[in-house]
Coordinates of C-alpha atoms and ligand atoms in Angstrom, one line a residue:
Chain K
M13 CA 103.1 -205.2 -70.9
S14 CA 100.1 -206.2 -68.9
V15 CA 98.1 -203.6 -67.1
I16 CA 98.4 -203.6 -63.3
E17 CA 94.9 -203.9 -61.8
V18 CA 94.1 -202.4 -58.5
A19 CA 91.9 -203.8 -55.7
V20 CA 90.7 -202.9 -52.2
L21 CA 91.6 -205.6 -49.7
G22 CA 89.9 -204.1 -46.6
F23 CA 88.1 -201.2 -45.0
G24 CA 88.1 -199.8 -41.5
Q25 CA 86.0 -197.0 -40.0
T26 CA 85.3 -195.5 -36.6
K27 CA 82.0 -194.8 -34.9
Y28 CA 80.9 -191.3 -36.0
K29 CA 79.7 -188.8 -33.4
T30 CA 79.4 -185.0 -33.0
S31 CA 82.5 -185.2 -30.8
R32 CA 84.8 -188.2 -30.3
A33 CA 86.2 -186.6 -27.2
D34 CA 86.8 -190.1 -25.9
V35 CA 89.9 -190.3 -28.0
G36 CA 92.7 -188.0 -29.3
T37 CA 93.1 -187.4 -33.0
P38 CA 95.9 -190.0 -33.4
E39 CA 93.8 -192.6 -31.5
L40 CA 90.9 -191.9 -33.8
V41 CA 93.1 -192.5 -36.8
F42 CA 94.5 -195.6 -35.2
E43 CA 91.0 -196.9 -34.6
A44 CA 90.3 -196.8 -38.4
V45 CA 93.7 -198.0 -39.5
S46 CA 93.9 -201.0 -37.2
R47 CA 90.5 -202.1 -38.3
A48 CA 91.4 -201.7 -42.0
L49 CA 94.6 -203.7 -41.5
A50 CA 92.7 -206.4 -39.7
D51 CA 89.9 -206.4 -42.3
S52 CA 92.4 -206.8 -45.1
D53 CA 94.6 -209.3 -43.2
T54 CA 97.6 -207.1 -43.8
E55 CA 100.5 -206.2 -41.6
L56 CA 101.7 -202.6 -41.3
R57 CA 105.1 -203.7 -42.5
D58 CA 103.6 -204.7 -45.8
I59 CA 102.3 -201.2 -46.5
D60 CA 104.6 -199.5 -49.0
A61 CA 103.2 -196.0 -49.0
V62 CA 100.5 -193.9 -47.3
V63 CA 98.0 -191.4 -48.7
F64 CA 96.6 -189.2 -46.0
A65 CA 93.3 -187.6 -47.0
S66 CA 92.3 -184.7 -44.7
A67 CA 90.3 -181.6 -45.5
P68 CA 90.2 -178.1 -44.0
E69 CA 92.7 -178.0 -41.2
V70 CA 90.7 -175.2 -39.5
F71 CA 88.3 -178.1 -38.6
E72 CA 91.0 -180.2 -37.0
G73 CA 92.2 -177.6 -34.6
V74 CA 95.8 -178.4 -35.6
Y75 CA 97.7 -177.7 -38.8
E76 CA 99.3 -180.6 -40.6
P77 CA 97.4 -183.3 -38.7
E78 CA 99.5 -185.9 -40.6
R79 CA 102.4 -184.9 -38.4
W80 CA 100.6 -185.7 -35.2
C81 CA 99.1 -188.9 -36.6
I82 CA 102.2 -190.3 -38.3
D83 CA 102.6 -193.1 -35.7
A84 CA 98.9 -193.9 -35.7
F85 CA 99.2 -194.9 -39.4
G86 CA 102.7 -196.2 -39.3
G87 CA 104.1 -193.6 -41.7
V88 CA 107.6 -193.3 -40.4
G89 CA 110.2 -194.4 -43.1
K90 CA 107.5 -194.6 -45.8
P91 CA 106.5 -192.4 -48.7
L92 CA 103.6 -190.1 -47.5
I93 CA 101.3 -188.1 -49.8
R94 CA 98.6 -185.8 -48.5
V95 CA 95.6 -184.9 -50.7
H96 CA 93.1 -182.2 -50.1
T97 CA 90.1 -181.4 -52.4
G98 CA 87.7 -180.1 -49.8
G99 CA 84.8 -182.5 -49.3
A100 CA 86.1 -184.6 -52.2
T101 CA 89.3 -185.3 -50.3
G102 CA 88.2 -188.8 -49.2
G103 CA 87.5 -189.6 -52.9
S104 CA 90.8 -188.2 -54.1
G105 CA 92.7 -190.4 -51.6
P106 CA 91.9 -193.8 -53.2
L107 CA 92.1 -192.2 -56.6
A108 CA 95.7 -191.2 -56.0
A109 CA 96.5 -194.6 -54.3
S110 CA 95.0 -196.5 -57.3
R111 CA 97.3 -194.6 -59.7
L112 CA 100.3 -195.1 -57.5
I113 CA 99.6 -198.9 -57.6
S114 CA 98.6 -199.1 -61.3
S115 CA 101.8 -197.2 -62.3
G116 CA 103.8 -199.9 -60.7
M117 CA 105.3 -197.6 -58.2
Y118 CA 104.0 -199.2 -55.0
E119 CA 102.2 -202.5 -54.4
N120 CA 100.3 -201.9 -51.1
V121 CA 99.0 -198.5 -50.3
L122 CA 97.1 -197.4 -47.1
V123 CA 94.7 -194.6 -47.5
V124 CA 93.7 -192.7 -44.4
G125 CA 90.8 -190.3 -44.1
L126 CA 90.3 -188.0 -41.1
Q127 CA 88.1 -185.2 -40.0
R128 CA 87.4 -183.8 -36.6
T129 CA 84.8 -181.1 -37.1
S130 CA 84.2 -180.8 -33.3
E131 CA 87.4 -178.8 -33.1
T132 CA 85.8 -175.8 -34.9
A133 CA 83.3 -173.6 -33.2
D134 CA 81.1 -173.1 -36.3
A135 CA 81.7 -175.0 -39.4
Q136 CA 79.3 -172.8 -41.5
Q137 CA 81.2 -169.7 -40.5
V138 CA 84.4 -171.4 -41.8
F139 CA 82.5 -172.2 -45.0
T140 CA 81.7 -168.5 -45.7
T141 CA 85.4 -168.1 -46.4
I142 CA 85.4 -170.6 -49.4
F143 CA 83.6 -168.0 -51.5
D144 CA 85.1 -165.2 -53.5
P145 CA 86.3 -162.7 -50.8
I146 CA 86.1 -159.7 -53.0
Y147 CA 82.7 -160.0 -54.7
E148 CA 80.7 -162.7 -52.9
Q149 CA 81.4 -163.0 -49.2
D150 CA 79.6 -159.8 -48.4
V151 CA 76.4 -161.6 -49.6
Q152 CA 76.7 -163.9 -46.6
L153 CA 76.9 -167.3 -48.3
N154 CA 77.7 -170.7 -46.8
V155 CA 77.3 -174.3 -48.0
I156 CA 73.7 -174.4 -47.1
T157 CA 72.8 -171.2 -48.9
G158 CA 74.8 -172.3 -51.9
I159 CA 73.0 -175.7 -52.1
A160 CA 69.6 -173.9 -51.5
L161 CA 70.3 -172.0 -54.8
V162 CA 70.5 -175.4 -56.5
A163 CA 67.3 -176.6 -54.7
S164 CA 65.2 -173.6 -55.7
R165 CA 66.1 -174.2 -59.4
Q166 CA 65.3 -177.9 -59.1
M167 CA 61.9 -176.9 -57.7
E168 CA 61.2 -174.3 -60.4
F169 CA 62.3 -176.3 -63.4
F170 CA 62.5 -180.1 -62.5
G171 CA 59.4 -180.7 -60.4
L172 CA 61.3 -181.2 -57.1
T173 CA 59.0 -180.8 -54.1
E174 CA 59.3 -180.9 -50.3
D175 CA 57.7 -184.4 -50.5
H176 CA 60.6 -185.7 -52.7
M177 CA 63.2 -184.2 -50.4
A178 CA 61.4 -185.6 -47.3
A179 CA 61.3 -189.1 -48.9
I180 CA 65.1 -189.0 -49.4
S181 CA 65.7 -188.0 -45.8
V182 CA 63.5 -190.7 -44.5
K183 CA 65.1 -193.3 -46.8
N184 CA 68.6 -192.4 -45.7
F185 CA 67.8 -192.2 -41.9
D186 CA 66.1 -195.6 -42.2
N187 CA 69.2 -197.1 -43.9
A188 CA 71.4 -195.7 -41.2
L189 CA 69.5 -197.7 -38.6
R190 CA 71.2 -200.8 -40.1
N191 CA 74.7 -199.3 -40.0
P192 CA 76.3 -199.4 -36.6
Y193 CA 78.8 -196.8 -37.5
A194 CA 76.3 -194.1 -38.5
H195 CA 76.3 -190.9 -36.5
L196 CA 72.5 -190.4 -36.5
H197 CA 70.3 -193.3 -35.4
K198 CA 66.8 -192.2 -35.3
R199 CA 63.6 -193.1 -37.1
I200 CA 62.1 -190.0 -38.7
T201 CA 58.9 -189.4 -40.7
E202 CA 58.3 -187.2 -43.7
Q203 CA 56.3 -185.0 -41.4
D204 CA 59.3 -184.6 -39.1
V205 CA 61.3 -183.4 -42.0
K206 CA 58.7 -180.9 -43.0
D207 CA 58.4 -179.7 -39.5
S208 CA 62.2 -179.3 -38.9
R209 CA 63.8 -175.9 -38.7
Q210 CA 64.1 -173.8 -41.9
L211 CA 67.8 -173.0 -42.5
A212 CA 67.7 -171.5 -46.0
W213 CA 64.5 -172.0 -48.0
P214 CA 63.8 -174.6 -49.3
L215 CA 66.3 -176.5 -47.1
R216 CA 65.4 -177.5 -43.6
L217 CA 67.5 -179.1 -40.8
L218 CA 66.5 -182.7 -41.8
H219 CA 67.5 -182.1 -45.4
T220 CA 71.1 -181.6 -44.3
C221 CA 73.9 -183.5 -42.6
P222 CA 75.4 -183.6 -39.2
R223 CA 78.9 -182.4 -38.3
S224 CA 80.8 -185.5 -37.4
D225 CA 84.1 -186.6 -36.0
G226 CA 85.6 -189.7 -37.5
A227 CA 88.2 -191.5 -39.5
A228 CA 88.3 -194.2 -42.2
A229 CA 91.0 -196.2 -43.9
V230 CA 91.3 -198.6 -46.8
V231 CA 94.1 -201.0 -47.8
M232 CA 94.6 -201.1 -51.6
S233 CA 96.8 -203.5 -53.5
S234 CA 97.9 -204.7 -56.9
G235 CA 95.7 -207.3 -58.6
E236 CA 98.4 -209.8 -58.2
K237 CA 98.1 -209.6 -54.4
A238 CA 94.3 -209.5 -54.5
R239 CA 93.9 -212.6 -56.6
N240 CA 94.9 -214.8 -53.7
R241 CA 92.3 -213.3 -51.5
S242 CA 88.9 -214.8 -50.8
S243 CA 87.3 -211.4 -51.3
A244 CA 88.5 -208.1 -52.8
A245 CA 86.8 -205.1 -54.4
W246 CA 88.3 -204.4 -57.9
V247 CA 88.8 -200.9 -59.0
R248 CA 87.3 -200.9 -62.5
G249 CA 87.0 -197.2 -63.3
L250 CA 88.0 -193.8 -61.8
G251 CA 87.0 -190.3 -62.6
C252 CA 87.8 -186.8 -61.3
A253 CA 86.7 -183.4 -62.5
A254 CA 86.8 -179.8 -61.2
D255 CA 84.4 -177.0 -62.1
V256 CA 84.6 -173.2 -62.1
Y257 CA 84.7 -171.2 -58.9
R258 CA 81.6 -169.1 -59.1
I259 CA 78.1 -170.5 -58.9
G260 CA 76.8 -167.8 -61.3
D261 CA 79.1 -169.1 -64.0
R262 CA 77.4 -172.5 -63.9
I263 CA 73.8 -171.4 -63.8
H264 CA 73.5 -170.7 -67.5
D265 CA 75.2 -173.7 -68.8
T266 CA 72.6 -175.6 -70.9
E267 CA 74.3 -178.9 -70.1
S268 CA 73.7 -178.6 -66.4
D269 CA 71.6 -175.5 -65.5
Y270 CA 73.4 -175.6 -62.1
A271 CA 70.6 -177.9 -60.9
I272 CA 72.5 -180.9 -62.3
P273 CA 76.1 -180.7 -61.1
R274 CA 78.0 -181.1 -64.3
A275 CA 81.4 -181.9 -62.8
Q276 CA 79.8 -184.9 -61.1
A277 CA 78.6 -186.0 -64.5
W278 CA 82.0 -185.4 -66.1
S279 CA 83.8 -187.5 -63.4
A280 CA 81.2 -190.3 -63.5
Q281 CA 81.5 -190.5 -67.3
Q282 CA 85.3 -190.9 -67.0
A283 CA 84.8 -193.8 -64.5
Y284 CA 82.0 -195.4 -66.6
T285 CA 84.2 -195.2 -69.7
E286 CA 87.2 -196.8 -68.0
A287 CA 84.8 -199.5 -66.5
G288 CA 83.0 -200.1 -69.8
I289 CA 79.7 -199.1 -68.3
I290 CA 77.1 -198.1 -70.9
D291 CA 73.8 -198.1 -68.9
P292 CA 74.6 -197.3 -65.2
R293 CA 71.0 -197.6 -64.1
R294 CA 70.9 -201.2 -65.3
E295 CA 74.5 -202.2 -64.7
L296 CA 75.2 -200.8 -61.3
D297 CA 73.8 -202.7 -58.3
V298 CA 74.4 -200.1 -55.6
V299 CA 75.5 -196.5 -55.3
E300 CA 77.3 -194.8 -52.4
V301 CA 76.8 -191.2 -53.4
Y302 CA 78.3 -188.3 -51.5
A303 CA 75.1 -186.2 -51.1
P304 CA 75.0 -184.1 -47.9
F305 CA 71.6 -182.6 -48.8
S306 CA 68.4 -184.4 -49.8
N307 CA 67.9 -182.3 -52.9
L308 CA 71.5 -183.0 -54.1
E309 CA 70.9 -186.7 -54.0
V310 CA 68.1 -186.2 -56.6
A311 CA 70.3 -184.0 -58.7
Y312 CA 73.0 -186.7 -58.7
Y313 CA 70.6 -189.3 -59.9
E314 CA 70.6 -187.3 -63.1
A315 CA 74.3 -186.4 -63.1
L316 CA 75.3 -190.1 -62.6
G317 CA 73.1 -191.2 -65.4
L318 CA 70.7 -193.1 -63.2
A319 CA 67.8 -191.0 -64.5
P320 CA 67.4 -188.9 -67.7
H321 CA 67.8 -185.1 -67.5
G322 CA 65.0 -183.6 -65.4
K323 CA 63.7 -187.1 -64.3
G324 CA 65.5 -187.6 -61.1
I325 CA 62.3 -187.2 -59.1
E326 CA 60.9 -190.4 -60.8
L327 CA 63.5 -192.5 -58.9
V328 CA 62.1 -191.1 -55.7
E329 CA 58.5 -191.6 -56.7
T330 CA 59.1 -195.3 -57.7
G331 CA 61.3 -196.1 -54.7
A332 CA 64.0 -197.4 -57.0
T333 CA 66.8 -196.2 -54.7
T334 CA 65.4 -197.6 -51.5
M335 CA 66.8 -200.9 -50.1
Q336 CA 63.9 -202.7 -51.8
G337 CA 64.4 -200.9 -55.2
D338 CA 66.5 -202.0 -58.1
I339 CA 69.3 -199.5 -57.5
P340 CA 69.7 -198.8 -53.7
V341 CA 71.5 -195.5 -53.0
V342 CA 73.5 -195.1 -49.8
P343 CA 72.5 -198.3 -48.0
S344 CA 74.8 -197.1 -45.2
G345 CA 72.7 -194.0 -44.7
G346 CA 75.2 -191.9 -46.5
C347 CA 76.5 -188.5 -45.4
M348 CA 73.1 -187.2 -44.3
T349 CA 73.6 -189.5 -41.3
A350 CA 77.4 -189.1 -40.8
N351 CA 79.6 -186.5 -42.3
P352 CA 83.2 -186.2 -41.1
I353 CA 83.8 -184.1 -44.2
G354 CA 87.3 -185.0 -45.4
A355 CA 86.8 -188.6 -44.5
T356 CA 83.3 -188.9 -46.0
G357 CA 84.4 -189.7 -49.5
L358 CA 86.6 -192.5 -48.3
I359 CA 83.7 -193.9 -46.3
R360 CA 81.6 -193.9 -49.5
F361 CA 84.5 -195.7 -51.3
G362 CA 84.9 -198.2 -48.4
E363 CA 81.2 -198.9 -48.2
A364 CA 81.0 -199.5 -51.9
A365 CA 83.9 -202.0 -51.5
L366 CA 82.2 -203.8 -48.7
Q367 CA 79.0 -204.1 -50.9
V368 CA 80.8 -205.8 -53.7
M369 CA 82.8 -208.0 -51.3
G370 CA 79.5 -209.0 -49.7
R371 CA 80.6 -207.8 -46.3
A372 CA 78.3 -204.9 -45.6
G373 CA 76.4 -206.7 -42.8
D374 CA 72.9 -205.6 -42.2
H375 CA 72.9 -203.1 -45.0
Q376 CA 74.2 -205.5 -47.6
V377 CA 72.5 -205.3 -51.0
D378 CA 72.0 -208.9 -52.0
G379 CA 74.3 -210.1 -54.7
A380 CA 75.9 -206.7 -55.3
R381 CA 78.6 -207.1 -57.9
L382 CA 79.1 -203.6 -59.3
A383 CA 79.1 -200.4 -57.2
L384 CA 79.7 -196.7 -57.6
A385 CA 81.2 -194.4 -55.0
T386 CA 81.4 -190.6 -55.4
A387 CA 82.7 -187.6 -53.5
C388 CA 81.9 -183.9 -53.7
G389 CA 83.9 -181.0 -52.4
G390 CA 84.4 -177.2 -52.5
I391 CA 80.6 -176.7 -52.6
D392 CA 79.9 -178.5 -55.8
Q393 CA 83.2 -177.8 -57.4
F394 CA 85.4 -180.9 -57.1
Y395 CA 84.2 -184.4 -57.8
T396 CA 85.4 -188.0 -57.9
S397 CA 83.8 -191.2 -59.0
A398 CA 84.9 -194.8 -58.5
V399 CA 83.5 -198.0 -59.9
L400 CA 84.2 -201.1 -57.8
A401 CA 83.5 -204.7 -58.8
S402 CA 83.5 -208.1 -57.2
E403 CA 85.6 -209.6 -60.0
P404 CA 88.8 -208.4 -61.8
K405 CA 88.6 -207.1 -65.3
Q406 CA 90.7 -209.9 -66.7
Chain U
M17 CA 89.2 -167.5 -37.4
N18 CA 88.3 -164.1 -38.7
S19 CA 84.7 -164.1 -39.6
D20 CA 84.5 -160.4 -40.1
H21 CA 83.9 -160.6 -43.8
R22 CA 81.1 -158.0 -44.2
G23 CA 81.4 -154.3 -44.0
T24 CA 85.1 -154.2 -43.3
N25 CA 85.8 -151.9 -46.2
D26 CA 88.7 -154.2 -47.1
H27 CA 88.0 -154.8 -50.8
P28 CA 91.5 -154.8 -52.3
G29 CA 92.5 -152.0 -54.6
G30 CA 94.4 -152.4 -57.8
E31 CA 93.4 -151.9 -61.4
L32 CA 91.4 -155.0 -61.5
T33 CA 88.9 -154.5 -58.6
A34 CA 89.2 -150.9 -57.5
P35 CA 87.1 -149.4 -60.3
F36 CA 84.2 -151.7 -59.4
W37 CA 84.2 -150.6 -55.7
E38 CA 84.8 -147.0 -56.5
A39 CA 81.8 -147.1 -58.8
T40 CA 79.6 -148.7 -56.1
A41 CA 80.6 -145.9 -53.7
R42 CA 79.1 -143.5 -56.3
H43 CA 76.0 -145.8 -56.6
E44 CA 77.0 -146.9 -60.1
L45 CA 77.1 -150.5 -61.2
V46 CA 79.9 -151.3 -63.7
R47 CA 80.9 -154.5 -65.5
P48 CA 83.8 -155.7 -67.6
V49 CA 83.1 -155.6 -71.3
C50 CA 85.5 -157.3 -73.8
G51 CA 86.7 -155.2 -76.7
S52 CA 87.6 -158.3 -78.7
C53 CA 84.4 -160.4 -78.4
G54 CA 82.0 -157.8 -77.1
R55 CA 80.8 -159.9 -74.2
S56 CA 80.4 -159.0 -70.5
F57 CA 81.7 -161.1 -67.7
F58 CA 81.9 -161.1 -63.9
V59 CA 84.0 -161.3 -61.7
P60 CA 86.7 -159.0 -63.2
Q61 CA 89.8 -160.9 -64.2
Y62 CA 92.8 -160.2 -66.4
L63 CA 91.7 -162.2 -69.3
C64 CA 88.2 -162.4 -70.8
P65 CA 86.9 -165.9 -69.9
H66 CA 85.0 -166.0 -73.2
C67 CA 87.9 -165.4 -75.6
G68 CA 91.1 -164.9 -73.6
S69 CA 91.6 -161.3 -74.6
E70 CA 93.2 -158.8 -72.3
N71 CA 91.4 -156.0 -74.1
W72 CA 88.5 -155.2 -71.8
E73 CA 87.2 -152.2 -70.0
Y74 CA 84.6 -151.3 -67.3
E75 CA 81.4 -150.0 -68.8
P76 CA 78.2 -148.9 -67.0
S77 CA 75.5 -151.5 -66.4
D78 CA 71.8 -150.5 -66.4
G79 CA 71.4 -152.5 -63.3
R80 CA 68.3 -154.3 -64.6
G81 CA 68.1 -158.0 -64.3
T82 CA 66.0 -161.1 -63.3
V83 CA 66.4 -163.5 -60.4
A84 CA 68.1 -166.7 -61.7
S85 CA 67.9 -168.5 -58.3
Y86 CA 67.4 -167.5 -54.7
T87 CA 67.2 -168.7 -51.1
V88 CA 65.7 -167.2 -47.9
V89 CA 68.4 -167.6 -45.2
H90 CA 67.1 -168.1 -41.7
R91 CA 70.5 -168.7 -40.1
A92 CA 73.2 -166.3 -40.9
P93 CA 76.9 -167.3 -40.9
D94 CA 77.7 -163.9 -39.3
P95 CA 75.5 -163.2 -36.3
R96 CA 75.6 -159.4 -37.0
F97 CA 73.5 -160.0 -40.0
E98 CA 69.7 -159.9 -39.4
T99 CA 67.7 -162.9 -40.7
P100 CA 65.7 -163.7 -42.7
Y101 CA 67.5 -162.3 -45.8
V102 CA 67.6 -163.3 -49.4
V103 CA 70.7 -164.6 -51.3
A104 CA 70.3 -164.7 -55.0
V105 CA 72.0 -165.0 -58.4
V106 CA 70.8 -162.2 -60.6
D107 CA 71.1 -162.2 -64.3
L108 CA 71.7 -158.9 -66.1
V109 CA 70.0 -160.6 -69.0
E110 CA 70.5 -158.0 -71.8
E111 CA 74.1 -157.3 -70.8
G112 CA 74.9 -161.0 -70.5
W113 CA 76.4 -161.3 -67.1
S114 CA 75.3 -162.3 -63.6
L115 CA 76.3 -161.8 -60.0
M116 CA 75.7 -163.3 -56.5
T117 CA 73.8 -160.7 -54.5
N118 CA 71.1 -160.0 -52.0
I119 CA 67.5 -159.2 -52.8
V120 CA 66.2 -156.3 -50.5
G121 CA 63.1 -154.4 -50.0
V122 CA 60.7 -157.4 -50.4
P123 CA 59.8 -160.3 -48.0
G124 CA 61.5 -163.5 -49.0
E125 CA 58.2 -165.3 -49.7
E126 CA 57.5 -162.8 -52.4
V127 CA 60.7 -163.5 -54.3
E128 CA 60.5 -165.7 -57.4
I129 CA 62.8 -167.1 -60.0
G130 CA 62.4 -164.9 -63.1
M131 CA 61.3 -161.8 -61.0
P132 CA 62.5 -158.5 -62.6
V133 CA 64.8 -156.6 -60.3
E134 CA 67.0 -153.6 -60.4
V135 CA 70.1 -152.5 -58.5
S136 CA 69.5 -151.1 -55.0
W137 CA 72.4 -150.0 -52.9
I138 CA 73.1 -151.5 -49.5
E139 CA 75.1 -149.4 -47.0
F140 CA 76.8 -151.6 -44.4
E141 CA 79.4 -150.4 -42.0
G142 CA 81.1 -148.1 -44.5
D143 CA 80.8 -150.3 -47.6
T144 CA 78.4 -149.8 -50.5
L145 CA 77.3 -153.1 -51.8
P146 CA 75.1 -153.8 -54.9
G147 CA 71.8 -155.4 -53.9
F148 CA 68.7 -155.8 -56.0
T149 CA 65.0 -154.9 -55.4
P150 CA 61.9 -155.7 -57.4
R151 CA 61.3 -153.4 -60.4
E152 CA 58.0 -151.6 -60.2
K153 CA 55.6 -153.5 -62.3
A154 CA 54.7 -150.4 -64.3
A155 CA 58.4 -150.0 -65.2
V156 CA 58.7 -153.6 -66.6
Ligands
ZN10 ZN1 86.2 -161.6 -75.0

């Protein structure tokens, strides 16, 4: 029996803004879905099943947003699956869809990602509730403080400085200027980053991400369908891994030291193994990493095998991950310049697909043939990785 | 959205967690110690995460540790909480466990990874919470 390959036929995304008050939630979803269908030259009637990827409902202002949006993605009469792994939701969506297709269950699957963070008064207040309510919430944690605990260890043990973090911010903001969908379009300098407001030492405002409203959608299909297309992004490898709940339980792991997120490494290794990638730094042409903080991007360089343990800062110093470097990371500007949380992983996936299809427009990496997309959720607890290629395996 | 997480005196009871909070009220720090493998762990749970044994008991901690990682928070999730404050993971090195906590009694800029600290009780709206403060250098 031959293996069913899976490919992305098309991607659609909305403009990301602090508030998309110009449209209702179903209209926002429709904006992304209609673009994905057009981009993939697919009719809604050809979609066999829908995977709806949407993260904390407290952000959406409504429970079960898939109910409200059912017509916007044409779900009536079709199998519908909702996935939710926090920030990794948008990475889990295409992962679930891929397996639904490769198992032979469905041929064409639409994946929809949605997040409307403007419907919550204070996202960081919501995020205090993701920590252990009995032993940790009293400490007053949120995502920013949790990631600051990573950053201070990177600084102490792996040579990370404010200069490195500022360079990452400047790179990503520059890249976003070439992506019309990015939320933040402004040129910043390293000095701007260093002068920005301190949130939780060593993290400043310009080391973090905005809160965005937005939606994204991809159309995925079997290899048999994709072969007739002029362009498709072939799913070569997928990975997914979860870590323990408490940050303290990760700090003394010699494999990761907390400063190198080990579950990201686990999920990437699964994807590399499935894709037959041995040297990701040499073999990958572009990476769309889900890094909402500048220090995390450096940590991921190591977790993703782009740099040896403790050497992530060298990729910053050599400029290897800029658009001019040998392995550009987040040509789209990434989630530091647009972060509709539950949809963000799907945007990374869709952007990686555009890169290997040669359709990424002004932020295209010339000749990109092999791309990696990741997603991260539950503050460094849930991870997905996907390797996409311009050609099928067989 | 209930954001009232701190100082609500709502730590659930039950055999698993009540002894920990009853001890903090007496200004005593306790930790689960496994009778099968001899190791400590935190947070309390039914099975020892090291060996899977149910056979563990609370034992006193000497409350002496070092800062494993920290951050100085300038924007609190809960507006009742005064900034800046220090969030840290503290290792109770000799006892082999760690906890998420606050460092008190010292300005944030003086905190360092590896700094020796000892337990210091934080009273907040009826709750007694374990925080940590630098150990006197003479006592190290
Ligand atoms: Zn044990």
